[in-house]
Amino acid sequence: MTARPEMYRYHNGEKAVLPFDDAEYDARLAGLRRIMADTGVDAAVFTSMHSIAYYSGFLYCAFGRPYGLVVTAADSVTISAGIDAGQPWRRCHGDNITYTDWARDNYWRAIRSVTGEGAVIGYEGDHMTLIQMDRMNAFLKPSSSVDIAVAVMTQRMHKSAAEIALIREGARVADVGGYAVRDAIRAGTREIDVAMAGRDAMELEIARSFPDAEYRDTWIWFQSGLNTDGAHNPVTARMLELGDILSLNTFPMISGYYTALERTLFVEEVDDASMAIWQANVGAHEYGMSLLKPGARCSDIALRINDFFEERDLLQYRTFGYGHSFGVLSHYYGREAGLELREDIDTVLEPGMVISMEPMLTIADGQPGAGGYREHDILIITEDGNENITGFPYGPDHNIIGS
């Protein structure tokens, strides 16, 4: 019987055009290697979609299989499953090893072929499972291991010029989706039909603007009436009705990079109670954006917006933080948790960070003004303030549709 390999290199075809050029990935890896040197790490073993994509450009599709990226002082090697053939190599910066599933744990044998045994291993404590940690210790036999998750998250929080250019394009595409959604809104239309119109518009625009990319994960949450009470409520087949509160949320995904547009709208008319809540939330949104500048502390910004709402007896209707970082993230991977506008985050804003402002108030069903109110803009922190890269208008002057 022919012996079957534990791993092999399947470099099929030519390297694809990646989201960024080689110099960008080399700069990211240089930053990582400084982190490794500072923490005494010989080899970093990444397992998360966001870190692997950030350092290599490869965004994996797990489907129950583990994937990885191993970075040493000299090498950067993605680890992928045989089911993907040559795509991971074509779509990564650096080398790639394919592991086979003929024997359990060939994944870790492939990683060991790069790290060797007895090294100091860096890992992502916020992603490594207990089972995989046991496997890592058994196969790599590290002399010690270091959780580098916070350090690499901090690196990702500071965007390069190339990242900002991509995020800026994402914000533009989000606006394209927003206008397509707004054009599809009318009483008697289902949420799902409105959402599909916006998603299709964004997919087509991404394909036009990024002809060398892979296309996946772009989506829309479009909610109406009671369904607006949560920011992440899925789309349904509910029919839009006259006077409905609406929540427009467009999310173009470009090579793993997330951007978003979120707006409150109404179908044709809005009652006085709803108008008062909406205008107050718009006021908080504008006030919050004015606070986003270098030197401001995330927790202080959150507390000042809290004061704005409390003065209007609305703070009890707030449901989550006021904003978050952007980069390699999605609704199922990634999060730069150190850059969120919440009371428990003390990060100081710096030029090159990218953050949202997105206050939300939720009024319970049956109460005057019932529904969820949210506005969301993306802002780049500059040397002396911020730049708002979201263009779709907000507020009652623009978003009472059909009035």
mmCIF file of C-alpha atoms in Angstrom:
data_model
loop_
_atom_site.group_PDB
_atom_site.id
_atom_site.type_symbol
_atom_site.label_atom_id
_atom_site.label_comp_id
_atom_site.label_asym_id
_atom_site.label_seq_id
_atom_site.Cartn_x
_atom_site.Cartn_y
_atom_site.Cartn_z
ATOM 1 C CA MET A 1 0.000 0.000 0.000
ATOM 2 C CA THR A 2 1.375 3.407 -0.979
ATOM 3 C CA ALA A 3 2.413 5.506 2.017
ATOM 4 C CA ARG A 4 0.374 8.660 2.334
ATOM 5 C CA PRO A 5 2.116 11.823 3.542
ATOM 6 C CA GLU A 6 1.335 13.724 6.730
ATOM 7 C CA MET A 7 1.810 16.994 4.864
ATOM 8 C CA TYR A 8 3.065 18.420 1.590
ATOM 9 C CA ARG A 9 3.445 21.657 -0.303
ATOM 10 C CA TYR A 10 0.862 22.104 -3.057
ATOM 11 C CA HIS A 11 1.897 25.327 -4.756
ATOM 12 C CA ASN A 12 -0.604 25.117 -7.574
ATOM 13 C CA GLY A 13 -0.699 27.920 -10.138
ATOM 14 C CA GLU A 14 0.649 31.426 -9.643
ATOM 15 C CA LYS A 15 0.353 33.658 -6.598
ATOM 16 C CA ALA A 16 -2.829 35.768 -6.683
ATOM 17 C CA VAL A 17 -3.070 39.522 -6.234
ATOM 18 C CA LEU A 18 -3.533 39.980 -2.474
ATOM 19 C CA PRO A 19 -5.444 42.770 -0.726
ATOM 20 C CA PHE A 20 -2.120 44.532 -0.012
ATOM 21 C CA ASP A 21 1.323 44.514 -1.548
ATOM 22 C CA ASP A 22 4.321 42.607 -0.204
ATOM 23 C CA ALA A 23 5.730 45.672 1.539
ATOM 24 C CA GLU A 24 2.556 45.993 3.644
ATOM 25 C CA TYR A 25 2.695 42.375 4.822
ATOM 26 C CA ASP A 26 6.444 42.626 5.427
ATOM 27 C CA ALA A 27 5.846 45.695 7.620
ATOM 28 C CA ARG A 28 3.178 43.855 9.622
ATOM 29 C CA LEU A 29 5.473 40.858 10.081
ATOM 30 C CA ALA A 30 8.313 43.160 11.153
ATOM 31 C CA GLY A 31 5.999 44.609 13.809
ATOM 32 C CA LEU A 32 5.068 41.110 14.933
ATOM 33 C CA ARG A 33 8.709 40.071 15.147
ATOM 34 C CA ARG A 34 9.385 43.068 17.392
ATOM 35 C CA ILE A 35 6.588 41.808 19.654
ATOM 36 C CA MET A 36 8.136 38.338 19.581
ATOM 37 C CA ALA A 37 11.566 39.713 20.465
ATOM 38 C CA ASP A 38 10.136 41.778 23.326
ATOM 39 C CA THR A 39 8.309 38.763 24.774
ATOM 40 C CA GLY A 40 11.021 36.182 24.122
ATOM 41 C CA VAL A 41 8.894 34.234 21.637
ATOM 42 C CA ASP A 42 10.699 32.013 19.110
ATOM 43 C CA ALA A 43 7.636 31.057 17.042
ATOM 44 C CA ALA A 44 4.144 32.558 16.945
ATOM 45 C CA VAL A 45 1.334 30.084 16.222
ATOM 46 C CA PHE A 46 -1.842 31.851 15.086
ATOM 47 C CA THR A 47 -5.169 30.050 14.866
ATOM 48 C CA SER A 48 -7.732 32.840 14.380
ATOM 49 C CA MET A 49 -9.135 34.025 11.072
ATOM 50 C CA HIS A 50 -8.339 37.648 11.819
ATOM 51 C CA SER A 51 -4.683 37.232 12.800
ATOM 52 C CA ILE A 52 -3.934 34.821 9.959
ATOM 53 C CA ALA A 53 -5.558 37.204 7.465
ATOM 54 C CA TYR A 54 -3.812 40.239 8.956
ATOM 55 C CA TYR A 55 -0.312 38.814 8.674
ATOM 56 C CA SER A 56 -0.677 36.674 5.529
ATOM 57 C CA GLY A 57 -3.715 37.849 3.536
ATOM 58 C CA PHE A 58 -5.260 34.365 3.685
ATOM 59 C CA LEU A 59 -8.803 34.200 5.082
ATOM 60 C CA TYR A 60 -9.652 30.597 5.763
ATOM 61 C CA CYS A 61 -12.948 28.700 5.663
ATOM 62 C CA ALA A 62 -12.694 26.260 8.574
ATOM 63 C CA PHE A 63 -15.715 23.986 8.126
ATOM 64 C CA GLY A 64 -14.612 22.164 11.284
ATOM 65 C CA ARG A 65 -10.920 21.929 10.374
ATOM 66 C CA PRO A 66 -8.106 23.861 12.084
ATOM 67 C CA TYR A 67 -5.974 26.354 10.177
ATOM 68 C CA GLY A 68 -2.866 28.206 11.223
ATOM 69 C CA LEU A 69 -0.037 30.592 10.562
ATOM 70 C CA VAL A 70 3.426 30.043 11.989
ATOM 71 C CA VAL A 71 5.830 32.976 12.119
ATOM 72 C CA THR A 72 9.463 32.643 13.155
ATOM 73 C CA ALA A 73 12.378 35.033 12.824
ATOM 74 C CA ALA A 74 12.868 33.845 9.256
ATOM 75 C CA ASP A 75 9.638 32.229 8.063
ATOM 76 C CA SER A 76 5.926 32.910 7.636
ATOM 77 C CA VAL A 77 3.995 29.743 6.780
ATOM 78 C CA THR A 78 0.236 29.218 6.565
ATOM 79 C CA ILE A 79 -1.072 25.774 7.519
ATOM 80 C CA SER A 80 -4.117 24.609 5.571
ATOM 81 C CA ALA A 81 -6.233 21.504 5.001
ATOM 82 C CA GLY A 82 -5.956 19.383 1.878
ATOM 83 C CA ILE A 83 -9.549 20.067 0.919
ATOM 84 C CA ASP A 84 -8.518 23.603 -0.135
ATOM 85 C CA ALA A 85 -5.747 22.406 -2.489
ATOM 86 C CA GLY A 86 -3.654 25.324 -3.797
ATOM 87 C CA GLN A 87 -5.938 28.241 -2.904
ATOM 88 C CA PRO A 88 -4.361 28.952 0.518
ATOM 89 C CA TRP A 89 -0.898 29.165 -1.061
ATOM 90 C CA ARG A 90 -2.089 31.372 -3.905
ATOM 91 C CA ARG A 91 -3.837 33.677 -1.442
ATOM 92 C CA CYS A 92 -1.129 34.041 1.190
ATOM 93 C CA HIS A 93 1.997 36.113 1.611
ATOM 94 C CA GLY A 94 4.783 33.623 2.280
ATOM 95 C CA ASP A 95 4.912 29.850 2.298
ATOM 96 C CA ASN A 96 2.139 27.298 2.797
ATOM 97 C CA ILE A 97 2.030 23.720 4.049
ATOM 98 C CA THR A 98 -0.976 21.491 3.371
ATOM 99 C CA TYR A 99 -1.739 18.892 6.032
ATOM 100 C CA THR A 100 -3.648 15.694 5.260
ATOM 101 C CA ASP A 101 -6.419 14.077 7.245
ATOM 102 C CA TRP A 102 -5.154 10.513 6.806
ATOM 103 C CA ALA A 103 -4.081 10.580 10.460
ATOM 104 C CA ARG A 104 -5.328 12.617 13.394
ATOM 105 C CA ASP A 105 -3.252 15.658 14.354
ATOM 106 C CA ASN A 106 -1.349 16.027 11.095
ATOM 107 C CA TYR A 107 -2.213 19.701 11.571
ATOM 108 C CA TRP A 108 0.090 19.844 14.591
ATOM 109 C CA ARG A 109 2.749 17.791 12.845
ATOM 110 C CA ALA A 110 2.769 20.397 10.063
ATOM 111 C CA ILE A 111 3.141 23.190 12.603
ATOM 112 C CA ARG A 112 5.946 21.285 14.339
ATOM 113 C CA SER A 113 7.776 21.008 11.019
ATOM 114 C CA VAL A 114 8.209 24.799 11.184
ATOM 115 C CA THR A 115 8.597 25.434 14.929
ATOM 116 C CA GLY A 116 10.537 22.333 15.957
ATOM 117 C CA GLU A 117 10.290 21.167 19.560
ATOM 118 C CA GLY A 118 11.294 23.012 22.708
ATOM 119 C CA ALA A 119 10.820 26.568 21.428
ATOM 120 C CA VAL A 120 9.096 29.423 23.233
ATOM 121 C CA ILE A 121 5.680 29.505 21.553
ATOM 122 C CA GLY A 122 3.421 32.536 21.259
ATOM 123 C CA TYR A 123 -0.293 31.835 20.952
ATOM 124 C CA GLU A 124 -3.662 33.626 20.995
ATOM 125 C CA GLY A 125 -5.180 33.095 24.423
ATOM 126 C CA ASP A 126 -8.496 34.522 23.279
ATOM 127 C CA HIS A 127 -8.808 31.911 20.524
ATOM 128 C CA MET A 128 -6.827 28.792 21.412
ATOM 129 C CA THR A 129 -9.180 26.145 22.779
ATOM 130 C CA LEU A 130 -8.291 23.931 25.724
ATOM 131 C CA ILE A 131 -8.153 20.895 23.441
ATOM 132 C CA GLN A 132 -5.822 22.577 20.980
ATOM 133 C CA MET A 133 -3.649 23.878 23.815
ATOM 134 C CA ASP A 134 -3.180 20.282 24.972
ATOM 135 C CA ARG A 135 -2.280 19.286 21.410
ATOM 136 C CA MET A 136 0.175 22.181 21.141
ATOM 137 C CA ASN A 137 1.938 21.159 24.331
ATOM 138 C CA ALA A 138 2.032 17.501 23.333
ATOM 139 C CA PHE A 139 3.411 18.023 19.816
ATOM 140 C CA LEU A 140 5.562 21.142 20.135
ATOM 141 C CA LYS A 141 6.809 20.486 23.694
ATOM 142 C CA PRO A 142 7.420 24.219 24.194
ATOM 143 C CA SER A 143 9.979 25.293 26.771
ATOM 144 C CA SER A 144 7.332 27.896 27.649
ATOM 145 C CA SER A 145 4.353 29.576 26.019
ATOM 146 C CA VAL A 146 3.310 33.221 25.917
ATOM 147 C CA ASP A 147 -0.146 34.674 25.250
ATOM 148 C CA ILE A 148 0.459 37.407 22.651
ATOM 149 C CA ALA A 149 -3.202 38.088 21.812
ATOM 150 C CA VAL A 150 -3.330 41.532 23.422
ATOM 151 C CA ALA A 151 -0.045 42.626 21.865
ATOM 152 C CA VAL A 152 -1.066 41.671 18.325
ATOM 153 C CA MET A 153 -4.528 43.202 18.836
ATOM 154 C CA THR A 154 -2.819 46.455 19.800
ATOM 155 C CA GLN A 155 -0.760 46.273 16.603
ATOM 156 C CA ARG A 156 -3.930 45.803 14.543
ATOM 157 C CA MET A 157 -5.590 48.814 16.182
ATOM 158 C CA HIS A 158 -3.121 51.172 14.482
ATOM 159 C CA LYS A 159 -3.963 51.260 10.774
ATOM 160 C CA SER A 160 -1.489 51.719 7.968
ATOM 161 C CA ALA A 161 -2.140 54.072 5.073
ATOM 162 C CA ALA A 162 -2.983 51.051 2.904
ATOM 163 C CA GLU A 163 -5.526 49.773 5.435
ATOM 164 C CA ILE A 164 -7.152 53.175 5.731
ATOM 165 C CA ALA A 165 -7.460 53.350 1.938
ATOM 166 C CA LEU A 166 -9.262 49.979 1.924
ATOM 167 C CA ILE A 167 -11.508 50.949 4.834
ATOM 168 C CA ARG A 168 -12.359 54.198 3.060
ATOM 169 C CA GLU A 169 -13.450 52.188 0.011
ATOM 170 C CA GLY A 170 -15.509 49.928 2.263
ATOM 171 C CA ALA A 171 -17.334 52.918 3.704
ATOM 172 C CA ARG A 172 -18.096 54.110 0.183
ATOM 173 C CA VAL A 173 -19.495 50.706 -0.754
ATOM 174 C CA ALA A 174 -21.601 50.708 2.422
ATOM 175 C CA ASP A 175 -23.146 53.969 1.228
ATOM 176 C CA VAL A 176 -23.913 52.344 -2.140
ATOM 177 C CA GLY A 177 -25.798 49.623 -0.284
ATOM 178 C CA GLY A 178 -27.579 52.205 1.818
ATOM 179 C CA TYR A 179 -28.937 54.060 -1.184
ATOM 180 C CA ALA A 180 -30.101 50.794 -2.760
ATOM 181 C CA VAL A 181 -31.907 49.899 0.468
ATOM 182 C CA ARG A 182 -33.527 53.317 0.686
ATOM 183 C CA ASP A 183 -34.750 53.030 -2.919
ATOM 184 C CA ALA A 184 -36.349 49.638 -2.151
ATOM 185 C CA ILE A 185 -38.281 50.766 0.933
ATOM 186 C CA ARG A 186 -42.042 51.024 0.651
ATOM 187 C CA ALA A 187 -45.047 49.827 2.625
ATOM 188 C CA GLY A 188 -45.942 46.237 1.719
ATOM 189 C CA THR A 189 -42.359 45.197 0.887
ATOM 190 C CA ARG A 190 -40.693 42.423 2.909
ATOM 191 C CA GLU A 191 -37.539 43.041 4.931
ATOM 192 C CA ILE A 192 -35.750 40.286 2.993
ATOM 193 C CA ASP A 193 -36.489 41.910 -0.374
ATOM 194 C CA VAL A 194 -35.118 45.246 0.771
ATOM 195 C CA ALA A 195 -32.023 43.576 2.220
ATOM 196 C CA MET A 196 -31.313 41.645 -0.976
ATOM 197 C CA ALA A 197 -31.452 44.832 -3.043
ATOM 198 C CA GLY A 198 -28.791 46.429 -0.896
ATOM 199 C CA ARG A 199 -26.608 43.337 -0.703
ATOM 200 C CA ASP A 200 -26.656 42.844 -4.487
ATOM 201 C CA ALA A 201 -25.697 46.472 -5.047
ATOM 202 C CA MET A 202 -22.719 46.159 -2.711
ATOM 203 C CA GLU A 203 -21.536 42.835 -4.154
ATOM 204 C CA LEU A 204 -21.572 44.306 -7.656
ATOM 205 C CA GLU A 205 -19.715 47.419 -6.536
ATOM 206 C CA ILE A 206 -17.063 45.398 -4.700
ATOM 207 C CA ALA A 207 -16.532 43.204 -7.783
ATOM 208 C CA ARG A 208 -16.223 46.308 -9.958
ATOM 209 C CA SER A 209 -13.793 48.049 -7.607
ATOM 210 C CA PHE A 210 -11.745 44.999 -6.575
ATOM 211 C CA PRO A 211 -11.564 42.713 -9.619
ATOM 212 C CA ASP A 212 -8.754 40.577 -8.142
ATOM 213 C CA ALA A 213 -10.437 39.870 -4.790
ATOM 214 C CA GLU A 214 -12.354 36.894 -3.450
ATOM 215 C CA TYR A 215 -16.006 37.714 -2.754
ATOM 216 C CA ARG A 216 -17.728 36.523 0.379
ATOM 217 C CA ASP A 217 -19.494 37.513 3.594
ATOM 218 C CA THR A 218 -21.051 40.841 2.507
ATOM 219 C CA TRP A 219 -24.446 41.109 4.168
ATOM 220 C CA ILE A 220 -27.289 43.349 5.317
ATOM 221 C CA TRP A 221 -29.445 43.462 8.412
ATOM 222 C CA PHE A 222 -32.598 45.391 7.591
ATOM 223 C CA GLN A 223 -35.157 45.450 10.392
ATOM 224 C CA SER A 224 -38.602 46.986 10.833
ATOM 225 C CA GLY A 225 -40.982 47.637 13.692
ATOM 226 C CA LEU A 226 -40.409 45.392 16.702
ATOM 227 C CA ASN A 227 -37.477 43.765 14.900
ATOM 228 C CA THR A 228 -35.420 46.957 15.327
ATOM 229 C CA ASP A 229 -35.010 46.438 19.083
ATOM 230 C CA GLY A 230 -31.653 44.651 18.725
ATOM 231 C CA ALA A 231 -28.686 45.837 16.696
ATOM 232 C CA HIS A 232 -27.925 42.340 15.364
ATOM 233 C CA ASN A 233 -31.404 40.974 14.747
ATOM 234 C CA PRO A 234 -31.560 38.935 11.527
ATOM 235 C CA VAL A 235 -33.662 39.791 8.492
ATOM 236 C CA THR A 236 -37.206 38.363 8.349
ATOM 237 C CA ALA A 237 -40.090 38.278 5.862
ATOM 238 C CA ARG A 238 -42.076 40.864 7.836
ATOM 239 C CA MET A 239 -43.965 43.324 5.608
ATOM 240 C CA LEU A 240 -43.178 47.005 6.063
ATOM 241 C CA GLU A 241 -46.114 49.093 7.279
ATOM 242 C CA LEU A 242 -46.971 52.772 7.203
ATOM 243 C CA GLY A 243 -45.250 54.545 10.097
ATOM 244 C CA ASP A 244 -42.800 51.715 10.784
ATOM 245 C CA ILE A 245 -39.461 52.486 12.350
ATOM 246 C CA LEU A 246 -36.690 50.929 10.256
ATOM 247 C CA SER A 247 -33.060 50.048 10.902
ATOM 248 C CA LEU A 248 -30.755 50.025 7.874
ATOM 249 C CA ASN A 249 -27.450 48.164 8.359
ATOM 250 C CA THR A 250 -25.124 47.550 5.401
ATOM 251 C CA PHE A 251 -21.914 45.532 5.825
ATOM 252 C CA PRO A 252 -19.603 45.208 2.821
ATOM 253 C CA MET A 253 -16.757 42.738 3.378
ATOM 254 C CA ILE A 254 -13.642 43.339 1.302
ATOM 255 C CA SER A 255 -10.876 40.767 1.795
ATOM 256 C CA GLY A 256 -11.832 40.259 5.421
ATOM 257 C CA TYR A 257 -12.144 43.986 6.172
ATOM 258 C CA TYR A 258 -15.448 45.054 7.684
ATOM 259 C CA THR A 259 -17.162 48.395 7.291
ATOM 260 C CA ALA A 260 -20.687 49.435 8.173
ATOM 261 C CA LEU A 261 -23.441 51.968 7.639
ATOM 262 C CA GLU A 262 -26.350 52.041 10.090
ATOM 263 C CA ARG A 263 -29.314 54.397 10.004
ATOM 264 C CA THR A 264 -32.737 54.905 11.537
ATOM 265 C CA LEU A 265 -35.545 55.523 9.032
ATOM 266 C CA PHE A 266 -39.354 55.615 9.010
ATOM 267 C CA VAL A 267 -41.905 54.603 6.412
ATOM 268 C CA GLU A 268 -43.655 57.794 5.193
ATOM 269 C CA GLU A 269 -44.450 59.293 8.615
ATOM 270 C CA VAL A 270 -43.193 59.472 12.182
ATOM 271 C CA ASP A 271 -45.196 60.203 15.349
ATOM 272 C CA ASP A 272 -44.168 62.883 17.848
ATOM 273 C CA ALA A 273 -42.847 60.490 20.520
ATOM 274 C CA SER A 274 -40.676 58.671 18.009
ATOM 275 C CA MET A 275 -39.425 61.935 16.572
ATOM 276 C CA ALA A 276 -38.307 63.122 20.014
ATOM 277 C CA ILE A 277 -36.322 59.920 20.676
ATOM 278 C CA TRP A 278 -34.829 59.962 17.188
ATOM 279 C CA GLN A 279 -33.706 63.575 17.467
ATOM 280 C CA ALA A 280 -32.158 62.926 20.883
ATOM 281 C CA ASN A 281 -30.187 59.986 19.506
ATOM 282 C CA VAL A 282 -29.039 62.078 16.550
ATOM 283 C CA GLY A 283 -27.900 64.708 19.046
ATOM 284 C CA ALA A 284 -25.905 62.101 20.950
ATOM 285 C CA HIS A 285 -24.420 60.886 17.672
ATOM 286 C CA GLU A 286 -23.239 64.356 16.698
ATOM 287 C CA TYR A 287 -21.964 65.087 20.199
ATOM 288 C CA GLY A 288 -20.114 61.784 20.286
ATOM 289 C CA MET A 289 -18.430 62.406 16.941
ATOM 290 C CA SER A 290 -17.182 65.765 18.234
ATOM 291 C CA LEU A 291 -15.399 63.937 21.077
ATOM 292 C CA LEU A 292 -13.361 61.638 18.828
ATOM 293 C CA LYS A 293 -9.939 63.235 18.736
ATOM 294 C CA PRO A 294 -6.347 62.336 19.658
ATOM 295 C CA GLY A 295 -5.754 62.175 23.390
ATOM 296 C CA ALA A 296 -9.362 61.359 24.266
ATOM 297 C CA ARG A 297 -9.876 58.284 26.429
ATOM 298 C CA CYS A 298 -12.510 55.755 25.346
ATOM 299 C CA SER A 299 -14.027 55.504 28.831
ATOM 300 C CA ASP A 300 -14.246 59.288 29.177
ATOM 301 C CA ILE A 301 -16.063 59.559 25.845
ATOM 302 C CA ALA A 302 -18.574 56.933 26.962
ATOM 303 C CA LEU A 303 -19.179 58.733 30.250
ATOM 304 C CA ARG A 304 -19.749 62.069 28.525
ATOM 305 C CA ILE A 305 -22.330 60.563 26.150
ATOM 306 C CA ASN A 306 -23.927 58.896 29.173
ATOM 307 C CA ASP A 307 -24.296 62.360 30.713
ATOM 308 C CA PHE A 308 -25.925 63.616 27.502
ATOM 309 C CA PHE A 309 -28.546 60.867 27.683
ATOM 310 C CA GLU A 310 -29.033 61.137 31.424
ATOM 311 C CA GLU A 311 -29.799 64.850 31.148
ATOM 312 C CA ARG A 312 -32.674 63.839 28.841
ATOM 313 C CA ASP A 313 -33.795 60.904 31.016
ATOM 314 C CA LEU A 314 -32.841 58.436 28.267
ATOM 315 C CA LEU A 315 -29.750 56.666 29.597
ATOM 316 C CA GLN A 316 -31.792 53.679 30.768
ATOM 317 C CA TYR A 317 -32.615 52.923 27.112
ATOM 318 C CA ARG A 318 -28.971 52.557 26.030
ATOM 319 C CA THR A 319 -28.134 48.926 25.178
ATOM 320 C CA PHE A 320 -24.373 48.688 24.359
ATOM 321 C CA GLY A 321 -21.165 50.667 23.849
ATOM 322 C CA TYR A 322 -20.921 53.717 21.641
ATOM 323 C CA GLY A 323 -18.411 52.533 19.030
ATOM 324 C CA HIS A 324 -15.646 50.135 18.065
ATOM 325 C CA SER A 325 -12.536 49.710 15.948
ATOM 326 C CA PHE A 326 -12.448 48.599 12.318
ATOM 327 C CA GLY A 327 -10.138 46.263 10.448
ATOM 328 C CA VAL A 328 -10.027 42.502 9.904
ATOM 329 C CA LEU A 329 -13.268 41.525 11.594
ATOM 330 C CA SER A 330 -16.737 40.248 10.886
ATOM 331 C CA HIS A 331 -19.813 39.072 12.752
ATOM 332 C CA TYR A 332 -18.145 35.694 13.249
ATOM 333 C CA TYR A 333 -14.458 36.487 13.644
ATOM 334 C CA GLY A 334 -12.233 39.228 14.925
ATOM 335 C CA ARG A 335 -12.622 42.009 17.460
ATOM 336 C CA GLU A 336 -10.202 44.709 18.526
ATOM 337 C CA ALA A 337 -11.696 44.798 21.994
ATOM 338 C CA GLY A 338 -9.126 47.297 23.247
ATOM 339 C CA LEU A 339 -10.645 50.051 21.095
ATOM 340 C CA GLU A 340 -14.300 50.293 22.071
ATOM 341 C CA LEU A 341 -16.213 53.256 23.448
ATOM 342 C CA ARG A 342 -17.242 51.746 26.778
ATOM 343 C CA GLU A 343 -16.815 52.663 30.419
ATOM 344 C CA ASP A 344 -14.317 49.834 31.017
ATOM 345 C CA ILE A 345 -11.924 50.654 28.128
ATOM 346 C CA ASP A 346 -9.176 53.174 28.941
ATOM 347 C CA THR A 347 -7.422 53.210 25.553
ATOM 348 C CA VAL A 348 -6.392 56.703 24.433
ATOM 349 C CA LEU A 349 -7.255 57.598 20.834
ATOM 350 C CA GLU A 350 -4.297 58.135 18.504
ATOM 351 C CA PRO A 351 -3.952 59.228 14.869
ATOM 352 C CA GLY A 352 -4.392 56.283 12.515
ATOM 353 C CA MET A 353 -7.038 54.561 14.595
ATOM 354 C CA VAL A 354 -10.424 54.011 12.941
ATOM 355 C CA ILE A 355 -13.540 53.922 15.093
ATOM 356 C CA SER A 356 -17.305 54.178 14.828
ATOM 357 C CA MET A 357 -19.760 56.382 16.634
ATOM 358 C CA GLU A 358 -23.025 54.499 17.024
ATOM 359 C CA PRO A 359 -25.312 55.402 19.910
ATOM 360 C CA MET A 360 -28.471 53.292 20.179
ATOM 361 C CA LEU A 361 -31.624 53.673 22.242
ATOM 362 C CA THR A 362 -34.233 50.896 22.481
ATOM 363 C CA ILE A 363 -37.769 51.665 23.652
ATOM 364 C CA ALA A 364 -39.860 48.622 24.577
ATOM 365 C CA ASP A 365 -42.875 47.527 22.532
ATOM 366 C CA GLY A 366 -46.086 49.226 23.634
ATOM 367 C CA GLN A 367 -44.323 52.347 24.910
ATOM 368 C CA PRO A 368 -44.451 55.734 23.119
ATOM 369 C CA GLY A 369 -41.712 55.830 20.517
ATOM 370 C CA ALA A 370 -41.189 52.056 20.609
ATOM 371 C CA GLY A 371 -38.288 50.656 18.569
ATOM 372 C CA GLY A 372 -34.538 50.769 18.206
ATOM 373 C CA TYR A 373 -32.807 53.995 17.145
ATOM 374 C CA ARG A 374 -29.212 53.862 15.904
ATOM 375 C CA GLU A 375 -26.930 55.981 13.741
ATOM 376 C CA HIS A 376 -23.449 54.787 12.774
ATOM 377 C CA ASP A 377 -20.569 56.609 11.107
ATOM 378 C CA ILE A 378 -16.924 55.558 10.608
ATOM 379 C CA LEU A 379 -14.262 58.061 11.604
ATOM 380 C CA ILE A 380 -10.499 58.135 11.097
ATOM 381 C CA ILE A 381 -8.601 59.739 13.963
ATOM 382 C CA THR A 382 -6.334 62.435 12.503
ATOM 383 C CA GLU A 383 -3.570 64.576 14.002
ATOM 384 C CA ASP A 384 -6.015 67.245 15.158
ATOM 385 C CA GLY A 385 -9.460 65.612 15.200
ATOM 386 C CA ASN A 386 -11.236 63.132 12.963
ATOM 387 C CA GLU A 387 -12.384 62.535 9.417
ATOM 388 C CA ASN A 388 -15.847 61.114 8.878
ATOM 389 C CA ILE A 389 -15.740 58.746 5.873
ATOM 390 C CA THR A 390 -19.450 57.837 5.948
ATOM 391 C CA GLY A 391 -21.480 59.788 3.407
ATOM 392 C CA PHE A 392 -25.069 58.533 3.705
ATOM 393 C CA PRO A 393 -27.134 61.214 5.516
ATOM 394 C CA TYR A 394 -28.759 60.650 8.900
ATOM 395 C CA GLY A 395 -31.733 62.083 10.722
ATOM 396 C CA PRO A 396 -35.360 63.067 10.090
ATOM 397 C CA ASP A 397 -34.544 65.546 7.318
ATOM 398 C CA HIS A 398 -33.384 62.707 5.074
ATOM 399 C CA ASN A 399 -34.760 59.399 6.253
ATOM 400 C CA ILE A 400 -38.555 59.574 6.419
ATOM 401 C CA ILE A 401 -38.993 57.528 3.253
ATOM 402 C CA GLY A 402 -41.855 58.371 0.924
ATOM 403 C CA SER A 403 -42.999 61.425 2.880
#
